[in-house]
Amino acid sequence: MNGTTPAEAAASRARAGLLYGLAAYGLWGIMPIYFKWLKAVPSIDIVAHRIVWSLVALAILATLAGAWDQVRAAIRHRRTLAFLFVTALLIGTNWMLYVYAINSGHILAGSLGYYLNPLANILLGRFILKERLTKLQWTAVAIAAVGIAVLAAGALGTLWISLTLCFSFATYGLLRKIIHVESLAGLTIETALLFPIALGWLLMGGTVGRPMFGSGGSETVLLVATGIVSTVPLLCFTAAARRLAYSTVGMLQFIAPTLQFLLAVAIYNEPFTNAHAIAFGCIWTALALYLGSMVRDRRARQQLECSELAEA
């Protein structure tokens, strides 16, 4: 026994989950900069390299962390392997569309997709995982939904990008929370399932007329480094999803699209409309309300625990 109470252990787990979540969404938020450096490379080739080099990075990490026993155990469990096959397809789809959105000048459409995603996570947490929301949290969801609806109304031409990004990643996160497999082992299996397709594409020449490993120099280095760039935030995300309420993960996720949004407007000169201004204000108002509700509930629990200890 180490003297840690269940409440302290839960609080420590939640703090770790929060740090993992902040790391994941912060890195995802600035990732468009990286893929803009590779805009000369077709999206499908970039994703193929992401998968191939991610597996290399994950194999090294799994060896260092001694995670191969977890990988083998998950593979032997048919239900877990079936779930991981589905999540592999979901994350592969998400990666492809995300890179396409960045390099086709639709970072704002990608940003909208990831603004929609937290709402999807919150609702999935409520109706699938039976997580409870307070009235203030429901109010936050409603305000964010209004902002996103205004933004969507002005982006119908690219709404399919936003909705597909939202659906693929929200479902991915839900399934990874349900599956009883650690983040590193699960991601290693997912990437291994996609690896034959990605490697086959590159070996067959990829996009016609392009060198397999890029045009040399910095482009080759950037393609190889996609393994690390892709793996680190996804590992942080799955670690956060296993430690936090899924609705909390959903609200943290506003960090990434906000950073993407700012990059699109401030650096890449995508248009900033009145609809964007309304949505931005609504979403951050919703985030403030939701986080305020979380802080209030935590203080109430702490006061209750102190009262119970005093009575004892």
mmCIF file with all atom_site columns, N, CA and C in Angstrom, residues 14-55:
data_model
loop_
_atom_site.group_PDB
_atom_site.id
_atom_site.type_symbol
_atom_site.label_atom_id
_atom_site.label_alt_id
_atom_site.label_comp_id
_atom_site.label_asym_id
_atom_site.label_entity_id
_atom_site.label_seq_id
_atom_site.pdbx_PDB_ins_code
_atom_site.Cartn_x
_atom_site.Cartn_y
_atom_site.Cartn_z
_atom_site.occupancy
_atom_site.B_iso_or_equiv
_atom_site.pdbx_formal_charge
_atom_site.auth_seq_id
_atom_site.auth_comp_id
_atom_site.auth_asym_id
_atom_site.auth_atom_id
_atom_site.pdbx_PDB_model_num
ATOM 1   N N  . ALA A 1 14 ? -6.529 12.108 -13.457 1.00 0.00 ? 14 ALA A N  1
ATOM 2   C CA . ALA A 1 14 ? -7.159 13.181 -14.216 1.00 0.00 ? 14 ALA A CA 1
ATOM 3   C C  . ALA A 1 14 ? -6.145 14.263 -14.604 1.00 0.00 ? 14 ALA A C  1
ATOM 4   N N  . ARG A 1 15 ? -5.232 14.591 -13.677 1.00 0.00 ? 15 ARG A N  1
ATOM 5   C CA . ARG A 1 15 ? -4.202 15.587 -13.991 1.00 0.00 ? 15 ARG A CA 1
ATOM 6   C C  . ARG A 1 15 ? -3.310 15.109 -15.131 1.00 0.00 ? 15 ARG A C  1
ATOM 7   N N  . ALA A 1 16 ? -2.916 13.843 -15.084 1.00 0.00 ? 16 ALA A N  1
ATOM 8   C CA . ALA A 1 16 ? -2.097 13.292 -16.162 1.00 0.00 ? 16 ALA A CA 1
ATOM 9   C C  . ALA A 1 16 ? -2.859 13.325 -17.485 1.00 0.00 ? 16 ALA A C  1
ATOM 10  N N  . GLY A 1 17 ? -4.136 12.976 -17.411 1.00 0.00 ? 17 GLY A N  1
ATOM 11  C CA . GLY A 1 17 ? -4.962 13.000 -18.618 1.00 0.00 ? 17 GLY A CA 1
ATOM 12  C C  . GLY A 1 17 ? -5.060 14.397 -19.201 1.00 0.00 ? 17 GLY A C  1
ATOM 13  N N  . LEU A 1 18 ? -5.181 15.405 -18.320 1.00 0.00 ? 18 LEU A N  1
ATOM 14  C CA . LEU A 1 18 ? -5.271 16.788 -18.780 1.00 0.00 ? 18 LEU A CA 1
ATOM 15  C C  . LEU A 1 18 ? -3.989 17.215 -19.490 1.00 0.00 ? 18 LEU A C  1
ATOM 16  N N  . LEU A 1 19 ? -2.833 16.847 -18.927 1.00 0.00 ? 19 LEU A N  1
ATOM 17  C CA . LEU A 1 19 ? -1.558 17.196 -19.555 1.00 0.00 ? 19 LEU A CA 1
ATOM 18  C C  . LEU A 1 19 ? -1.402 16.499 -20.907 1.00 0.00 ? 19 LEU A C  1
ATOM 19  N N  . TYR A 1 20 ? -1.791 15.215 -20.965 1.00 0.00 ? 20 TYR A N  1
ATOM 20  C CA . TYR A 1 20 ? -1.738 14.500 -22.240 1.00 0.00 ? 20 TYR A CA 1
ATOM 21  C C  . TYR A 1 20 ? -2.651 15.173 -23.274 1.00 0.00 ? 20 TYR A C  1
ATOM 22  N N  . GLY A 1 21 ? -3.837 15.569 -22.832 1.00 0.00 ? 21 GLY A N  1
ATOM 23  C CA . GLY A 1 21 ? -4.783 16.203 -23.740 1.00 0.00 ? 21 GLY A CA 1
ATOM 24  C C  . GLY A 1 21 ? -4.268 17.532 -24.266 1.00 0.00 ? 21 GLY A C  1
ATOM 25  N N  . LEU A 1 22 ? -3.704 18.349 -23.386 1.00 0.00 ? 22 LEU A N  1
ATOM 26  C CA . LEU A 1 22 ? -3.152 19.637 -23.806 1.00 0.00 ? 22 LEU A CA 1
ATOM 27  C C  . LEU A 1 22 ? -2.013 19.450 -24.798 1.00 0.00 ? 22 LEU A C  1
ATOM 28  N N  . ALA A 1 23 ? -1.170 18.455 -24.554 1.00 0.00 ? 23 ALA A N  1
ATOM 29  C CA . ALA A 1 23 ? -0.063 18.184 -25.481 1.00 0.00 ? 23 ALA A CA 1
ATOM 30  C C  . ALA A 1 23 ? -0.587 17.745 -26.844 1.00 0.00 ? 23 ALA A C  1
ATOM 31  N N  . ALA A 1 24 ? -1.559 16.832 -26.843 1.00 0.00 ? 24 ALA A N  1
ATOM 32  C CA . ALA A 1 24 ? -2.091 16.320 -28.099 1.00 0.00 ? 24 ALA A CA 1
ATOM 33  C C  . ALA A 1 24 ? -2.714 17.424 -28.939 1.00 0.00 ? 24 ALA A C  1
ATOM 34  N N  . TYR A 1 25 ? -3.591 18.206 -28.331 1.00 0.00 ? 25 TYR A N  1
ATOM 35  C CA . TYR A 1 25 ? -4.316 19.205 -29.100 1.00 0.00 ? 25 TYR A CA 1
ATOM 36  C C  . TYR A 1 25 ? -3.456 20.403 -29.461 1.00 0.00 ? 25 TYR A C  1
ATOM 37  N N  . GLY A 1 26 ? -2.470 20.721 -28.630 1.00 0.00 ? 26 GLY A N  1
ATOM 38  C CA . GLY A 1 26 ? -1.538 21.780 -28.986 1.00 0.00 ? 26 GLY A CA 1
ATOM 39  C C  . GLY A 1 26 ? -0.710 21.407 -30.203 1.00 0.00 ? 26 GLY A C  1
ATOM 40  N N  . LEU A 1 27 ? -0.206 20.170 -30.226 1.00 0.00 ? 27 LEU A N  1
ATOM 41  C CA . LEU A 1 27 ? 0.582  19.710 -31.372 1.00 0.00 ? 27 LEU A CA 1
ATOM 42  C C  . LEU A 1 27 ? -0.267 19.626 -32.629 1.00 0.00 ? 27 LEU A C  1
ATOM 43  N N  . TRP A 1 28 ? -1.486 19.102 -32.504 1.00 0.00 ? 28 TRP A N  1
ATOM 44  C CA . TRP A 1 28 ? -2.379 19.046 -33.668 1.00 0.00 ? 28 TRP A CA 1
ATOM 45  C C  . TRP A 1 28 ? -2.710 20.446 -34.174 1.00 0.00 ? 28 TRP A C  1
ATOM 46  N N  . GLY A 1 29 ? -2.792 21.391 -33.267 1.00 0.00 ? 29 GLY A N  1
ATOM 47  C CA . GLY A 1 29 ? -3.155 22.742 -33.667 1.00 0.00 ? 29 GLY A CA 1
ATOM 48  C C  . GLY A 1 29 ? -2.127 23.395 -34.572 1.00 0.00 ? 29 GLY A C  1
ATOM 49  N N  . ILE A 1 30 ? -0.836 23.096 -34.357 1.00 0.00 ? 30 ILE A N  1
ATOM 50  C CA . ILE A 1 30 ? 0.212  23.716 -35.172 1.00 0.00 ? 30 ILE A CA 1
ATOM 51  C C  . ILE A 1 30 ? 0.681  22.798 -36.309 1.00 0.00 ? 30 ILE A C  1
ATOM 52  N N  . MET A 1 31 ? 0.095  21.612 -36.424 1.00 0.00 ? 31 MET A N  1
ATOM 53  C CA . MET A 1 31 ? 0.536  20.663 -37.444 1.00 0.00 ? 31 MET A CA 1
ATOM 54  C C  . MET A 1 31 ? 0.367  21.156 -38.887 1.00 0.00 ? 31 MET A C  1
ATOM 55  N N  . PRO A 1 32 ? -0.636 22.024 -39.201 1.00 0.00 ? 32 PRO A N  1
ATOM 56  C CA . PRO A 1 32 ? -0.713 22.521 -40.587 1.00 0.00 ? 32 PRO A CA 1
ATOM 57  C C  . PRO A 1 32 ? 0.576  23.153 -41.088 1.00 0.00 ? 32 PRO A C  1
ATOM 58  N N  . ILE A 1 33 ? 1.351  23.769 -40.205 1.00 0.00 ? 33 ILE A N  1
ATOM 59  C CA . ILE A 1 33 ? 2.625  24.361 -40.618 1.00 0.00 ? 33 ILE A CA 1
ATOM 60  C C  . ILE A 1 33 ? 3.525  23.289 -41.220 1.00 0.00 ? 33 ILE A C  1
ATOM 61  N N  . TYR A 1 34 ? 3.565  22.136 -40.555 1.00 0.00 ? 34 TYR A N  1
ATOM 62  C CA . TYR A 1 34 ? 4.430  21.044 -41.012 1.00 0.00 ? 34 TYR A CA 1
ATOM 63  C C  . TYR A 1 34 ? 4.004  20.546 -42.386 1.00 0.00 ? 34 TYR A C  1
ATOM 64  N N  . PHE A 1 35 ? 2.714  20.299 -42.558 1.00 0.00 ? 35 PHE A N  1
ATOM 65  C CA . PHE A 1 35 ? 2.261  19.739 -43.824 1.00 0.00 ? 35 PHE A CA 1
ATOM 66  C C  . PHE A 1 35 ? 2.266  20.774 -44.951 1.00 0.00 ? 35 PHE A C  1
ATOM 67  N N  . LYS A 1 36 ? 2.203  22.045 -44.628 1.00 0.00 ? 36 LYS A N  1
ATOM 68  C CA . LYS A 1 36 ? 2.375  23.079 -45.649 1.00 0.00 ? 36 LYS A CA 1
ATOM 69  C C  . LYS A 1 36 ? 3.787  23.030 -46.242 1.00 0.00 ? 36 LYS A C  1
ATOM 70  N N  . TRP A 1 37 ? 4.759  22.632 -45.419 1.00 0.00 ? 37 TRP A N  1
ATOM 71  C CA . TRP A 1 37 ? 6.116  22.487 -45.935 1.00 0.00 ? 37 TRP A CA 1
ATOM 72  C C  . TRP A 1 37 ? 6.201  21.375 -46.987 1.00 0.00 ? 37 TRP A C  1
ATOM 73  N N  . LEU A 1 38 ? 5.222  20.468 -46.955 1.00 0.00 ? 38 LEU A N  1
ATOM 74  C CA . LEU A 1 38 ? 5.204  19.340 -47.900 1.00 0.00 ? 38 LEU A CA 1
ATOM 75  C C  . LEU A 1 38 ? 4.125  19.513 -48.973 1.00 0.00 ? 38 LEU A C  1
ATOM 76  N N  . LYS A 1 39 ? 3.703  20.740 -49.233 1.00 0.00 ? 39 LYS A N  1
ATOM 77  C CA . LYS A 1 39 ? 2.577  20.957 -50.148 1.00 0.00 ? 39 LYS A CA 1
ATOM 78  C C  . LYS A 1 39 ? 2.878  20.507 -51.579 1.00 0.00 ? 39 LYS A C  1
ATOM 79  N N  . ALA A 1 40 ? 4.163  20.355 -51.939 1.00 0.00 ? 40 ALA A N  1
ATOM 80  C CA . ALA A 1 40 ? 4.510  19.881 -53.278 1.00 0.00 ? 40 ALA A CA 1
ATOM 81  C C  . ALA A 1 40 ? 4.290  18.378 -53.426 1.00 0.00 ? 40 ALA A C  1
ATOM 82  N N  . VAL A 1 41 ? 4.107  17.686 -52.310 1.00 0.00 ? 41 VAL A N  1
ATOM 83  C CA . VAL A 1 41 ? 3.911  16.225 -52.335 1.00 0.00 ? 41 VAL A CA 1
ATOM 84  C C  . VAL A 1 41 ? 2.411  15.933 -52.299 1.00 0.00 ? 41 VAL A C  1
ATOM 85  N N  . PRO A 1 42 ? 1.888  15.053 -53.178 1.00 0.00 ? 42 PRO A N  1
ATOM 86  C CA . PRO A 1 42 ? 0.463  14.708 -53.154 1.00 0.00 ? 42 PRO A CA 1
ATOM 87  C C  . PRO A 1 42 ? 0.043  14.160 -51.799 1.00 0.00 ? 42 PRO A C  1
ATOM 88  N N  . SER A 1 43 ? -1.191 14.447 -51.413 1.00 0.00 ? 43 SER A N  1
ATOM 89  C CA . SER A 1 43 ? -1.683 14.070 -50.088 1.00 0.00 ? 43 SER A CA 1
ATOM 90  C C  . SER A 1 43 ? -1.582 12.569 -49.841 1.00 0.00 ? 43 SER A C  1
ATOM 91  N N  . ILE A 1 44 ? -1.908 11.757 -50.845 1.00 0.00 ? 44 ILE A N  1
ATOM 92  C CA . ILE A 1 44 ? -1.902 10.307 -50.644 1.00 0.00 ? 44 ILE A CA 1
ATOM 93  C C  . ILE A 1 44 ? -0.489 9.796  -50.387 1.00 0.00 ? 44 ILE A C  1
ATOM 94  N N  . ASP A 1 45 ? 0.501  10.423 -51.013 1.00 0.00 ? 45 ASP A N  1
ATOM 95  C CA . ASP A 1 45 ? 1.892  10.031 -50.764 1.00 0.00 ? 45 ASP A CA 1
ATOM 96  C C  . ASP A 1 45 ? 2.322  10.420 -49.353 1.00 0.00 ? 45 ASP A C  1
ATOM 97  N N  . ILE A 1 46 ? 1.909  11.608 -48.909 1.00 0.00 ? 46 ILE A N  1
ATOM 98  C CA . ILE A 1 46 ? 2.244  12.039 -47.548 1.00 0.00 ? 46 ILE A CA 1
ATOM 99  C C  . ILE A 1 46 ? 1.669  11.063 -46.529 1.00 0.00 ? 46 ILE A C  1
ATOM 100 N N  . VAL A 1 47 ? 0.415  10.671 -46.710 1.00 0.00 ? 47 VAL A N  1
ATOM 101 C CA . VAL A 1 47 ? -0.229 9.759  -45.760 1.00 0.00 ? 47 VAL A CA 1
ATOM 102 C C  . VAL A 1 47 ? 0.441  8.392  -45.781 1.00 0.00 ? 47 VAL A C  1
ATOM 103 N N  . ALA A 1 48 ? 0.818  7.920  -46.970 1.00 0.00 ? 48 ALA A N  1
ATOM 104 C CA . ALA A 1 48 ? 1.523  6.634  -47.055 1.00 0.00 ? 48 ALA A CA 1
ATOM 105 C C  . ALA A 1 48 ? 2.830  6.695  -46.268 1.00 0.00 ? 48 ALA A C  1
ATOM 106 N N  . HIS A 1 49 ? 3.559  7.792  -46.404 1.00 0.00 ? 49 HIS A N  1
ATOM 107 C CA . HIS A 1 49 ? 4.792  7.959  -45.630 1.00 0.00 ? 49 HIS A CA 1
ATOM 108 C C  . HIS A 1 49 ? 4.482  8.060  -44.136 1.00 0.00 ? 49 HIS A C  1
ATOM 109 N N  . ARG A 1 50 ? 3.411  8.751  -43.782 1.00 0.00 ? 50 ARG A N  1
ATOM 110 C CA . ARG A 1 50 ? 3.024  8.850  -42.370 1.00 0.00 ? 50 ARG A CA 1
ATOM 111 C C  . ARG A 1 50 ? 2.853  7.465  -41.769 1.00 0.00 ? 50 ARG A C  1
ATOM 112 N N  . ILE A 1 51 ? 2.185  6.589  -42.485 1.00 0.00 ? 51 ILE A N  1
ATOM 113 C CA . ILE A 1 51 ? 1.905  5.247  -41.970 1.00 0.00 ? 51 ILE A CA 1
ATOM 114 C C  . ILE A 1 51 ? 3.189  4.429  -41.866 1.00 0.00 ? 51 ILE A C  1
ATOM 115 N N  . VAL A 1 52 ? 3.984  4.427  -42.934 1.00 0.00 ? 52 VAL A N  1
ATOM 116 C CA . VAL A 1 52 ? 5.210  3.620  -42.953 1.00 0.00 ? 52 VAL A CA 1
ATOM 117 C C  . VAL A 1 52 ? 6.165  4.048  -41.851 1.00 0.00 ? 52 VAL A C  1
ATOM 118 N N  . TRP A 1 53 ? 6.434  5.345  -41.756 1.00 0.00 ? 53 TRP A N  1
ATOM 119 C CA . TRP A 1 53 ? 7.404  5.814  -40.777 1.00 0.00 ? 53 TRP A CA 1
ATOM 120 C C  . TRP A 1 53 ? 6.829  5.852  -39.361 1.00 0.00 ? 53 TRP A C  1
ATOM 121 N N  . SER A 1 54 ? 5.510  5.954  -39.243 1.00 0.00 ? 54 SER A N  1
ATOM 122 C CA . SER A 1 54 ? 4.899  5.840  -37.915 1.00 0.00 ? 54 SER A CA 1
ATOM 123 C C  . SER A 1 54 ? 5.102  4.448  -37.342 1.00 0.00 ? 54 SER A C  1
ATOM 124 N N  . LEU A 1 55 ? 4.994  3.419  -38.198 1.00 0.00 ? 55 LEU A N  1
ATOM 125 C CA . LEU A 1 55 ? 5.198  2.054  -37.706 1.00 0.00 ? 55 LEU A CA 1
ATOM 126 C C  . LEU A 1 55 ? 6.633  1.858  -37.235 1.00 0.00 ? 55 LEU A C  1
#
